[in-house]
């Protein structure tokens, strides 16, 4: 077996969930576990989030996996159902669903359910992705309020710019106009809004990325927000090379040594989900010591500078990301965000849950 493994920390998940409650003490928490728990494994992360008030996923199959594993909290389908037929599963597994377009209301009106369900009625507050326009929102709400298959309505929106300090001002004006004086609960905030837009917390917050210990805000590190990384992507050196000034490393010879350099070869490449766009200088740790990658990432391997790590040898442990190397720092070096790297860890990487 190759030495690569993704360790998943249940204590870190519980810590980050508690941190959400510190930021939003009066809100209930819908833990967003879509995309296979942001790449950590849906049922892996659910184990660390047993204290959550609800879960949110995309597809009925993910919701059913949570129910089959015994979770009884509300499970919200973030895009609702994609067809009228899927209401059968919504009914059987007692799921909550987002309603974001008129056909979903029609399907609900025409369905035969064993008991009414709760819906989250989505307002488009400026992102122009999903949701009813402000002018159509009240009509949709009235239809749902008189629909026998609907037990409860939660008013909902999703922000396009909650990571920018005044990025929700306009959206909150729309929310205030459309949702004011309504006898319904509200759900507005993603992670960025949880940490820096307290006036958006309302009744239900919907954190995703912060639960996994990565930052929702480019200018702030996860550690400065009190978050702990849940995933440690770990591997080991499988070769060590000594090269001379003028010699190069890897495809394209992108790194050329300017002095004698000790090069470690790590069993991790882009086929494991490590970003190929992370160039020379991306942070990485060998034997617990921070250093940098060298040259181009290959499919199954990458190179690392161990010139100043005397004890580095075949078998030395390597942290690709985790507590020493924030996933956000690797993402920044690759021109992307932590979300994408976490979601992209390949299925060939074994996961080990601990705690
Ligand atoms: C993914 C998602 C979230 C969570 O977003 P984060 O930035 O990861 O906190 C919240 N609400 C909706 C509707 C989402 O799709």
mmCIF file of C-alpha atoms and ligand atoms in Angstrom:
data_model
loop_
_atom_site.group_PDB
_atom_site.id
_atom_site.type_symbol
_atom_site.label_atom_id
_atom_site.label_comp_id
_atom_site.label_asym_id
_atom_site.label_seq_id
_atom_site.Cartn_x
_atom_site.Cartn_y
_atom_site.Cartn_z
ATOM 1 C CA UNK A 1 0.000 0.000 0.000
ATOM 2 C CA UNK A 2 1.176 3.553 -0.737
ATOM 3 C CA UNK A 3 1.771 5.592 2.397
ATOM 4 C CA UNK A 4 -0.835 8.286 1.623
ATOM 5 C CA UNK A 5 -3.807 8.612 3.991
ATOM 6 C CA UNK A 6 -6.358 11.277 4.914
ATOM 7 C CA UNK A 7 -6.887 11.423 8.679
ATOM 8 C CA UNK A 8 -10.256 12.817 9.787
ATOM 9 C CA UNK A 9 -10.436 14.269 13.298
ATOM 10 C CA UNK A 10 -13.803 13.928 15.019
ATOM 11 C CA UNK A 11 -12.694 16.172 17.940
ATOM 12 C CA UNK A 12 -11.841 18.929 15.433
ATOM 13 C CA UNK A 13 -15.338 18.685 13.916
ATOM 14 C CA UNK A 14 -16.940 18.912 17.351
ATOM 15 C CA UNK A 15 -14.680 21.864 18.190
ATOM 16 C CA UNK A 16 -15.616 23.720 15.000
ATOM 17 C CA UNK A 17 -19.328 23.090 15.585
ATOM 18 C CA UNK A 18 -18.936 24.495 19.103
ATOM 19 C CA UNK A 19 -17.156 27.463 17.520
ATOM 20 C CA UNK A 20 -20.182 28.053 15.254
ATOM 21 C CA UNK A 21 -22.327 28.190 18.386
ATOM 22 C CA UNK A 22 -19.928 30.729 19.919
ATOM 23 C CA UNK A 23 -20.313 32.980 16.881
ATOM 24 C CA UNK A 24 -24.092 32.487 16.624
ATOM 25 C CA UNK A 25 -25.279 31.652 20.152
ATOM 26 C CA UNK A 26 -28.981 32.180 19.435
ATOM 27 C CA UNK A 27 -29.242 30.274 16.169
ATOM 28 C CA UNK A 28 -29.831 26.619 15.472
ATOM 29 C CA UNK A 29 -27.163 25.015 13.298
ATOM 30 C CA UNK A 30 -27.736 23.260 9.980
ATOM 31 C CA UNK A 31 -24.403 21.525 9.286
ATOM 32 C CA UNK A 32 -23.798 21.535 5.547
ATOM 33 C CA UNK A 33 -22.389 18.128 4.575
ATOM 34 C CA UNK A 34 -22.948 18.237 0.809
ATOM 35 C CA UNK A 35 -20.260 17.043 -1.634
ATOM 36 C CA UNK A 36 -19.540 13.971 0.484
ATOM 37 C CA UNK A 37 -18.997 16.109 3.578
ATOM 38 C CA UNK A 38 -16.770 18.575 1.655
ATOM 39 C CA UNK A 39 -14.664 15.581 0.607
ATOM 40 C CA UNK A 40 -14.186 14.153 4.118
ATOM 41 C CA UNK A 41 -16.775 11.378 3.739
ATOM 42 C CA UNK A 42 -20.440 12.025 4.533
ATOM 43 C CA UNK A 43 -20.744 9.459 7.304
ATOM 44 C CA UNK A 44 -17.252 10.252 8.627
ATOM 45 C CA UNK A 45 -18.185 13.851 9.294
ATOM 46 C CA UNK A 46 -21.690 13.107 10.540
ATOM 47 C CA UNK A 47 -20.040 11.162 13.381
ATOM 48 C CA UNK A 48 -18.246 14.313 14.510
ATOM 49 C CA UNK A 49 -21.376 16.467 14.218
ATOM 50 C CA UNK A 50 -23.857 14.444 16.262
ATOM 51 C CA UNK A 51 -24.625 17.591 18.271
ATOM 52 C CA UNK A 52 -25.881 19.490 15.214
ATOM 53 C CA UNK A 53 -29.513 20.631 15.013
ATOM 54 C CA UNK A 54 -29.865 19.582 11.356
ATOM 55 C CA UNK A 55 -27.914 18.505 8.275
ATOM 56 C CA UNK A 56 -28.006 19.844 4.724
ATOM 57 C CA UNK A 57 -27.171 17.871 1.575
ATOM 58 C CA UNK A 58 -27.931 18.100 -2.142
ATOM 59 C CA UNK A 59 -29.443 14.818 -3.205
ATOM 60 C CA UNK A 60 -32.040 12.487 -1.699
ATOM 61 C CA UNK A 61 -29.450 9.664 -1.815
ATOM 62 C CA UNK A 62 -27.186 11.547 0.614
ATOM 63 C CA UNK A 63 -30.138 12.234 2.894
ATOM 64 C CA UNK A 64 -31.125 8.559 2.802
ATOM 65 C CA UNK A 65 -27.548 7.557 3.720
ATOM 66 C CA UNK A 66 -27.824 9.749 6.826
ATOM 67 C CA UNK A 67 -31.204 8.256 7.743
ATOM 68 C CA UNK A 68 -29.944 4.692 7.160
ATOM 69 C CA UNK A 69 -27.018 5.447 9.493
ATOM 70 C CA UNK A 70 -29.524 6.386 12.176
ATOM 71 C CA UNK A 71 -29.452 10.195 12.162
ATOM 72 C CA UNK A 72 -32.829 11.582 13.140
ATOM 73 C CA UNK A 73 -32.186 15.312 12.892
ATOM 74 C CA UNK A 74 -33.897 17.277 10.137
ATOM 75 C CA UNK A 75 -32.103 16.777 6.800
ATOM 76 C CA UNK A 76 -32.506 19.636 4.316
ATOM 77 C CA UNK A 77 -32.252 19.165 0.542
ATOM 78 C CA UNK A 78 -30.476 22.377 -0.509
ATOM 79 C CA UNK A 79 -31.811 22.367 -4.078
ATOM 80 C CA UNK A 80 -35.094 20.711 -3.211
ATOM 81 C CA UNK A 81 -36.332 17.906 -5.432
ATOM 82 C CA UNK A 82 -35.371 17.650 -9.096
ATOM 83 C CA UNK A 83 -38.612 15.895 -10.065
ATOM 84 C CA UNK A 84 -42.078 15.228 -8.622
ATOM 85 C CA UNK A 85 -41.144 11.544 -8.162
ATOM 86 C CA UNK A 86 -38.486 12.444 -5.614
ATOM 87 C CA UNK A 87 -41.208 13.623 -3.234
ATOM 88 C CA UNK A 88 -41.764 9.942 -2.471
ATOM 89 C CA UNK A 89 -38.349 9.822 -0.779
ATOM 90 C CA UNK A 90 -38.895 13.206 0.863
ATOM 91 C CA UNK A 91 -42.035 11.764 2.400
ATOM 92 C CA UNK A 92 -40.652 8.338 3.290
ATOM 93 C CA UNK A 93 -37.498 9.694 4.918
ATOM 94 C CA UNK A 94 -39.109 12.819 6.389
ATOM 95 C CA UNK A 95 -36.801 15.320 4.682
ATOM 96 C CA UNK A 96 -36.953 19.106 4.609
ATOM 97 C CA UNK A 97 -36.611 20.706 1.195
ATOM 98 C CA UNK A 98 -35.709 24.020 -0.340
ATOM 99 C CA UNK A 99 -38.304 25.388 -2.734
ATOM 100 C CA UNK A 100 -36.667 27.711 -5.258
ATOM 101 C CA UNK A 101 -38.866 27.579 -8.370
ATOM 102 C CA UNK A 102 -42.557 27.440 -9.217
ATOM 103 C CA UNK A 103 -42.633 23.865 -10.529
ATOM 104 C CA UNK A 104 -41.541 22.608 -7.118
ATOM 105 C CA UNK A 105 -44.639 24.271 -5.646
ATOM 106 C CA UNK A 106 -46.842 22.612 -8.243
ATOM 107 C CA UNK A 107 -45.290 19.207 -7.485
ATOM 108 C CA UNK A 108 -45.970 19.760 -3.785
ATOM 109 C CA UNK A 109 -49.564 20.790 -4.435
ATOM 110 C CA UNK A 110 -50.189 17.682 -6.526
ATOM 111 C CA UNK A 111 -48.399 15.143 -4.317
ATOM 112 C CA UNK A 112 -49.948 12.688 -1.912
ATOM 113 C CA UNK A 113 -47.794 12.646 1.222
ATOM 114 C CA UNK A 114 -48.319 10.670 4.412
ATOM 115 C CA UNK A 115 -47.759 13.832 6.441
ATOM 116 C CA UNK A 116 -46.874 17.437 5.579
ATOM 117 C CA UNK A 117 -43.208 18.463 5.338
ATOM 118 C CA UNK A 118 -41.174 21.570 6.145
ATOM 119 C CA UNK A 119 -39.973 23.748 3.274
ATOM 120 C CA UNK A 120 -37.292 26.430 3.083
ATOM 121 C CA UNK A 121 -38.527 29.042 0.627
ATOM 122 C CA UNK A 122 -35.547 30.534 -1.179
ATOM 123 C CA UNK A 123 -35.299 34.210 -2.083
ATOM 124 C CA UNK A 124 -32.855 35.384 -4.744
ATOM 125 C CA UNK A 125 -31.246 38.291 -2.865
ATOM 126 C CA UNK A 126 -28.837 39.169 -5.662
ATOM 127 C CA UNK A 127 -26.752 36.098 -6.402
ATOM 128 C CA UNK A 128 -28.970 35.203 -9.366
ATOM 129 C CA UNK A 129 -28.407 31.508 -9.047
ATOM 130 C CA UNK A 130 -31.421 29.943 -7.319
ATOM 131 C CA UNK A 131 -34.525 31.416 -5.757
ATOM 132 C CA UNK A 132 -37.650 33.473 -6.318
ATOM 133 C CA UNK A 133 -37.313 37.102 -7.296
ATOM 134 C CA UNK A 134 -38.413 39.570 -4.600
ATOM 135 C CA UNK A 135 -41.527 40.450 -6.619
ATOM 136 C CA UNK A 136 -42.620 36.799 -6.784
ATOM 137 C CA UNK A 137 -41.696 35.776 -3.253
ATOM 138 C CA UNK A 138 -44.875 36.701 -1.452
ATOM 139 C CA UNK A 139 -47.056 34.823 -3.943
ATOM 140 C CA UNK A 140 -44.927 31.689 -3.535
ATOM 141 C CA UNK A 141 -45.201 31.998 0.230
ATOM 142 C CA UNK A 142 -48.975 32.319 0.089
ATOM 143 C CA UNK A 143 -49.228 29.238 -2.120
ATOM 144 C CA UNK A 144 -47.101 27.191 0.279
ATOM 145 C CA UNK A 145 -48.961 28.475 3.321
ATOM 146 C CA UNK A 146 -52.189 27.095 1.897
ATOM 147 C CA UNK A 147 -50.667 23.826 0.647
ATOM 148 C CA UNK A 148 -51.829 20.828 2.685
ATOM 149 C CA UNK A 149 -48.488 19.065 2.151
ATOM 150 C CA UNK A 150 -46.528 21.876 3.864
ATOM 151 C CA UNK A 151 -46.278 21.915 7.648
ATOM 152 C CA UNK A 152 -43.840 24.783 8.120
ATOM 153 C CA UNK A 153 -42.158 27.464 6.074
ATOM 154 C CA UNK A 154 -38.660 28.824 6.754
ATOM 155 C CA UNK A 155 -37.703 31.940 4.814
ATOM 156 C CA UNK A 156 -34.258 31.558 3.290
ATOM 157 C CA UNK A 157 -31.637 33.218 1.144
ATOM 158 C CA UNK A 158 -27.967 32.656 0.261
ATOM 159 C CA UNK A 159 -25.450 35.521 0.061
ATOM 160 C CA UNK A 160 -23.138 36.107 -2.877
ATOM 161 C CA UNK A 161 -20.664 38.261 -0.935
ATOM 162 C CA UNK A 162 -20.804 37.491 2.791
ATOM 163 C CA UNK A 163 -16.993 37.177 2.781
ATOM 164 C CA UNK A 164 -16.633 40.920 2.058
ATOM 165 C CA UNK A 165 -17.120 43.224 5.051
ATOM 166 C CA UNK A 166 -20.051 45.244 3.633
ATOM 167 C CA UNK A 167 -20.983 42.536 1.121
ATOM 168 C CA UNK A 168 -24.463 41.775 2.465
ATOM 169 C CA UNK A 169 -25.782 45.327 2.780
ATOM 170 C CA UNK A 170 -27.855 45.258 -0.379
ATOM 171 C CA UNK A 171 -28.999 41.661 0.077
ATOM 172 C CA UNK A 172 -30.126 42.465 3.642
ATOM 173 C CA UNK A 173 -32.183 45.397 2.341
ATOM 174 C CA UNK A 174 -33.975 42.997 0.009
ATOM 175 C CA UNK A 175 -34.392 40.502 2.854
ATOM 176 C CA UNK A 176 -35.822 43.216 5.102
ATOM 177 C CA UNK A 177 -38.325 44.312 2.456
ATOM 178 C CA UNK A 178 -39.489 40.811 1.594
ATOM 179 C CA UNK A 179 -39.287 39.007 4.935
ATOM 180 C CA UNK A 180 -40.312 41.752 7.382
ATOM 181 C CA UNK A 181 -43.312 41.177 9.650
ATOM 182 C CA UNK A 182 -43.639 37.515 8.754
ATOM 183 C CA UNK A 183 -44.497 34.901 11.372
ATOM 184 C CA UNK A 184 -41.855 32.570 9.953
ATOM 185 C CA UNK A 185 -38.334 31.560 10.937
ATOM 186 C CA UNK A 186 -35.432 32.632 8.733
ATOM 187 C CA UNK A 187 -32.163 31.077 7.524
ATOM 188 C CA UNK A 188 -29.635 33.348 5.845
ATOM 189 C CA UNK A 189 -26.031 32.800 6.936
ATOM 190 C CA UNK A 190 -23.290 30.595 5.449
ATOM 191 C CA UNK A 191 -19.869 30.315 7.174
ATOM 192 C CA UNK A 192 -18.617 33.733 6.068
ATOM 193 C CA UNK A 193 -21.785 35.355 7.423
ATOM 194 C CA UNK A 194 -21.575 33.317 10.651
ATOM 195 C CA UNK A 195 -18.116 34.721 11.405
ATOM 196 C CA UNK A 196 -18.447 38.294 10.199
ATOM 197 C CA UNK A 197 -22.081 39.279 9.630
ATOM 198 C CA UNK A 198 -23.755 38.762 13.029
ATOM 199 C CA UNK A 199 -26.876 40.679 11.969
ATOM 200 C CA UNK A 200 -27.629 37.866 9.504
ATOM 201 C CA UNK A 201 -27.687 34.979 11.987
ATOM 202 C CA UNK A 202 -31.488 34.832 12.391
ATOM 203 C CA UNK A 203 -32.997 31.453 13.409
ATOM 204 C CA UNK A 204 -30.951 28.864 11.488
ATOM 205 C CA UNK A 205 -27.338 29.267 10.338
ATOM 206 C CA UNK A 206 -25.924 27.073 7.545
ATOM 207 C CA UNK A 207 -22.164 26.687 8.035
ATOM 208 C CA UNK A 208 -20.178 24.459 5.721
ATOM 209 C CA UNK A 209 -16.495 25.163 5.241
ATOM 210 C CA UNK A 210 -15.837 26.409 8.775
ATOM 211 C CA UNK A 211 -16.941 23.056 10.203
ATOM 212 C CA UNK A 212 -14.030 21.485 8.331
ATOM 213 C CA UNK A 213 -11.531 23.989 9.708
ATOM 214 C CA UNK A 214 -10.816 25.956 6.531
ATOM 215 C CA UNK A 215 -11.420 29.662 6.156
ATOM 216 C CA UNK A 216 -14.490 31.175 4.483
ATOM 217 C CA UNK A 217 -12.690 34.536 4.202
ATOM 218 C CA UNK A 218 -9.585 34.952 2.035
ATOM 219 C CA UNK A 219 -7.982 37.590 4.269
ATOM 220 C CA UNK A 220 -8.345 35.610 7.507
ATOM 221 C CA UNK A 221 -6.692 32.328 8.443
ATOM 222 C CA UNK A 222 -8.797 29.519 9.843
ATOM 223 C CA UNK A 223 -6.646 29.528 12.995
ATOM 224 C CA UNK A 224 -7.357 33.236 13.588
ATOM 225 C CA UNK A 225 -11.082 32.394 13.435
ATOM 226 C CA UNK A 226 -10.625 29.721 16.122
ATOM 227 C CA UNK A 227 -11.057 26.788 13.722
ATOM 228 C CA UNK A 228 -9.137 23.506 13.699
ATOM 229 C CA UNK A 229 -8.368 21.526 10.544
ATOM 230 C CA UNK A 230 -10.403 18.321 10.346
ATOM 231 C CA UNK A 231 -8.425 16.654 7.546
ATOM 232 C CA UNK A 232 -4.714 15.888 7.627
ATOM 233 C CA UNK A 233 -3.514 14.666 4.250
ATOM 234 C CA UNK A 234 -0.414 12.690 5.054
ATOM 235 C CA UNK A 235 2.087 10.665 3.081
ATOM 236 C CA UNK A 236 5.799 9.825 3.197
ATOM 237 C CA UNK A 237 9.057 10.140 1.279
ATOM 238 C CA UNK A 238 9.642 7.242 -1.117
ATOM 239 C CA UNK A 239 12.958 8.498 -2.532
ATOM 240 C CA UNK A 240 15.687 11.014 -1.708
ATOM 241 C CA UNK A 241 17.944 12.545 -4.380
ATOM 242 C CA UNK A 242 21.006 14.787 -4.107
ATOM 243 C CA UNK A 243 21.264 17.188 -7.047
ATOM 244 C CA UNK A 244 23.927 19.729 -8.024
ATOM 245 C CA UNK A 245 23.616 23.361 -9.038
ATOM 246 C CA UNK A 246 22.202 23.501 -12.574
ATOM 247 C CA UNK A 247 20.336 20.177 -12.317
ATOM 248 C CA UNK A 248 16.546 20.112 -12.445
ATOM 249 C CA UNK A 249 13.596 18.256 -10.903
ATOM 250 C CA UNK A 250 10.480 16.792 -12.501
ATOM 251 C CA UNK A 251 8.525 17.250 -15.749
ATOM 252 C CA UNK A 252 9.394 20.364 -17.693
ATOM 253 C CA UNK A 253 12.486 20.876 -15.517
ATOM 254 C CA UNK A 254 10.630 23.788 -13.918
ATOM 255 C CA UNK A 255 12.848 23.809 -10.821
ATOM 256 C CA UNK A 256 16.581 24.226 -11.445
ATOM 257 C CA UNK A 257 18.860 24.069 -8.390
ATOM 258 C CA UNK A 258 21.159 27.044 -7.792
ATOM 259 C CA UNK A 259 23.152 25.090 -5.188
ATOM 260 C CA UNK A 260 23.512 21.486 -4.038
ATOM 261 C CA UNK A 261 19.991 20.456 -3.042
ATOM 262 C CA UNK A 262 18.540 17.432 -1.261
ATOM 263 C CA UNK A 263 15.239 16.489 -2.887
ATOM 264 C CA UNK A 264 12.592 14.269 -1.292
ATOM 265 C CA UNK A 265 10.012 12.500 -3.443
ATOM 266 C CA UNK A 266 6.566 12.266 -1.829
ATOM 267 C CA UNK A 267 3.943 9.613 -2.631
ATOM 268 C CA UNK A 268 1.204 12.122 -3.510
ATOM 269 C CA UNK A 269 0.260 13.607 -6.867
ATOM 270 C CA UNK A 270 -2.591 15.187 -8.725
ATOM 271 C CA UNK A 271 -4.302 11.788 -9.056
ATOM 272 C CA UNK A 272 -4.646 11.913 -5.265
ATOM 273 C CA UNK A 273 -6.243 15.351 -5.464
ATOM 274 C CA UNK A 274 -3.148 17.460 -4.833
ATOM 275 C CA UNK A 275 -3.422 20.527 -7.097
ATOM 276 C CA UNK A 276 -1.173 20.364 -10.167
ATOM 277 C CA UNK A 277 -1.175 24.163 -10.310
ATOM 278 C CA UNK A 278 0.704 24.433 -6.999
ATOM 279 C CA UNK A 279 4.178 25.465 -8.149
ATOM 280 C CA UNK A 280 7.619 25.547 -6.538
ATOM 281 C CA UNK A 281 7.403 27.072 -3.068
ATOM 282 C CA UNK A 282 4.061 25.629 -1.992
ATOM 283 C CA UNK A 283 4.252 24.962 1.769
ATOM 284 C CA UNK A 284 4.584 21.339 2.906
ATOM 285 C CA UNK A 285 6.010 19.689 6.039
ATOM 286 C CA UNK A 286 8.505 16.818 6.330
ATOM 287 C CA UNK A 287 9.065 15.228 9.714
ATOM 288 C CA UNK A 288 7.068 18.068 11.253
ATOM 289 C CA UNK A 289 9.275 20.759 9.651
ATOM 290 C CA UNK A 290 7.940 23.296 7.198
ATOM 291 C CA UNK A 291 9.564 23.416 3.796
ATOM 292 C CA UNK A 292 8.544 23.896 0.128
ATOM 293 C CA UNK A 293 7.644 21.844 -2.906
ATOM 294 C CA UNK A 294 9.944 21.827 -5.945
ATOM 295 C CA UNK A 295 8.901 21.821 -9.599
ATOM 296 C CA UNK A 296 5.800 20.391 -11.207
ATOM 297 C CA UNK A 297 3.429 18.037 -9.411
ATOM 298 C CA UNK A 298 3.230 14.638 -11.190
ATOM 299 C CA UNK A 299 0.298 12.234 -11.271
ATOM 300 C CA UNK A 300 1.478 10.124 -8.328
ATOM 301 C CA UNK A 301 4.413 12.058 -6.871
ATOM 302 C CA UNK A 302 5.728 15.470 -6.027
ATOM 303 C CA UNK A 303 9.150 16.778 -4.985
ATOM 304 C CA UNK A 304 10.061 18.601 -1.808
ATOM 305 C CA UNK A 305 13.148 20.498 -0.615
ATOM 306 C CA UNK A 306 14.737 18.655 2.322
ATOM 307 C CA UNK A 307 18.154 20.326 2.079
ATOM 308 C CA UNK A 308 17.784 21.690 5.609
ATOM 309 C CA UNK A 309 16.042 18.644 7.089
ATOM 310 C CA UNK A 310 19.046 16.440 7.857
ATOM 311 C CA UNK A 311 17.034 13.526 9.189
ATOM 312 C CA UNK A 312 14.788 13.303 6.095
ATOM 313 C CA UNK A 313 14.977 9.812 4.598
ATOM 314 C CA UNK A 314 12.793 7.265 2.845
ATOM 315 C CA UNK A 315 9.758 6.756 5.074
ATOM 316 C CA UNK A 316 9.854 10.220 6.671
ATOM 317 C CA UNK A 317 6.281 11.440 7.229
ATOM 318 C CA UNK A 318 5.012 14.280 5.042
ATOM 319 C CA UNK A 319 2.037 16.550 5.761
ATOM 320 C CA UNK A 320 0.477 17.834 2.519
ATOM 321 C CA UNK A 321 -2.072 19.802 4.553
ATOM 322 C CA UNK A 322 -3.345 19.745 8.112
ATOM 323 C CA UNK A 323 -2.336 21.483 11.325
ATOM 324 C CA UNK A 324 1.152 22.562 10.175
ATOM 325 C CA UNK A 325 0.238 23.404 6.586
ATOM 326 C CA UNK A 326 -3.200 25.058 6.300
ATOM 327 C CA UNK A 327 -5.134 23.710 3.324
ATOM 328 C CA UNK A 328 -5.899 27.354 2.553
ATOM 329 C CA UNK A 329 -2.163 28.063 2.076
ATOM 330 C CA UNK A 330 -1.819 25.207 -0.424
ATOM 331 C CA UNK A 331 -4.974 26.424 -2.161
ATOM 332 C CA UNK A 332 -3.641 29.958 -2.391
ATOM 333 C CA UNK A 333 -0.422 28.667 -3.979
ATOM 334 C CA UNK A 334 -2.577 26.874 -6.563
ATOM 335 C CA UNK A 335 -4.843 29.856 -7.251
ATOM 336 C CA UNK A 336 -7.925 28.314 -5.666
ATOM 337 C CA UNK A 337 -9.705 27.959 -2.322
ATOM 338 C CA UNK A 338 -9.577 25.345 0.421
ATOM 339 C CA UNK A 339 -13.094 24.189 -0.466
ATOM 340 C CA UNK A 340 -11.931 22.888 -3.841
ATOM 341 C CA UNK A 341 -8.916 20.968 -2.510
ATOM 342 C CA UNK A 342 -10.899 19.298 0.278
ATOM 343 C CA UNK A 343 -13.688 18.261 -2.098
ATOM 344 C CA UNK A 344 -11.208 16.883 -4.639
ATOM 345 C CA UNK A 345 -9.302 14.334 -2.540
ATOM 346 C CA UNK A 346 -9.380 11.261 -4.772
ATOM 347 C CA UNK A 347 -11.273 8.098 -3.934
ATOM 348 C CA UNK A 348 -8.033 6.076 -4.093
ATOM 349 C CA UNK A 349 -6.838 7.855 -0.924
ATOM 350 C CA UNK A 350 -7.799 5.820 2.158
ATOM 351 C CA UNK A 351 -9.562 7.704 4.957
ATOM 352 C CA UNK A 352 -8.971 7.017 8.630
ATOM 353 C CA UNK A 353 -11.285 8.509 11.213
ATOM 354 C CA UNK A 354 -9.899 9.110 14.673
ATOM 355 C CA UNK A 355 -11.099 10.474 17.995
HETATM 356 C C1 LIG B 1 -22.911 25.240 0.448
HETATM 357 C C2 LIG B 1 -23.952 26.086 1.068
HETATM 358 C C3 LIG B 1 -23.773 26.623 2.357
HETATM 359 C C4 LIG B 1 -22.476 26.515 3.116
HETATM 360 O O1 LIG B 1 -21.517 27.421 2.575
HETATM 361 P P1 LIG B 1 -20.079 27.620 3.272
HETATM 362 O O2 LIG B 1 -19.476 28.759 2.532
HETATM 363 O O3 LIG B 1 -19.322 26.358 3.040
HETATM 364 O O4 LIG B 1 -20.333 27.878 4.696
HETATM 365 C C5 LIG B 1 -24.832 27.305 2.917
HETATM 366 N N1 LIG B 1 -25.996 27.471 2.251
HETATM 367 C C6 LIG B 1 -26.190 26.987 1.007
HETATM 368 C C7 LIG B 1 -27.496 27.217 0.314
HETATM 369 C C8 LIG B 1 -25.178 26.286 0.381
HETATM 370 O O5 LIG B 1 -25.375 25.816 -0.869
#
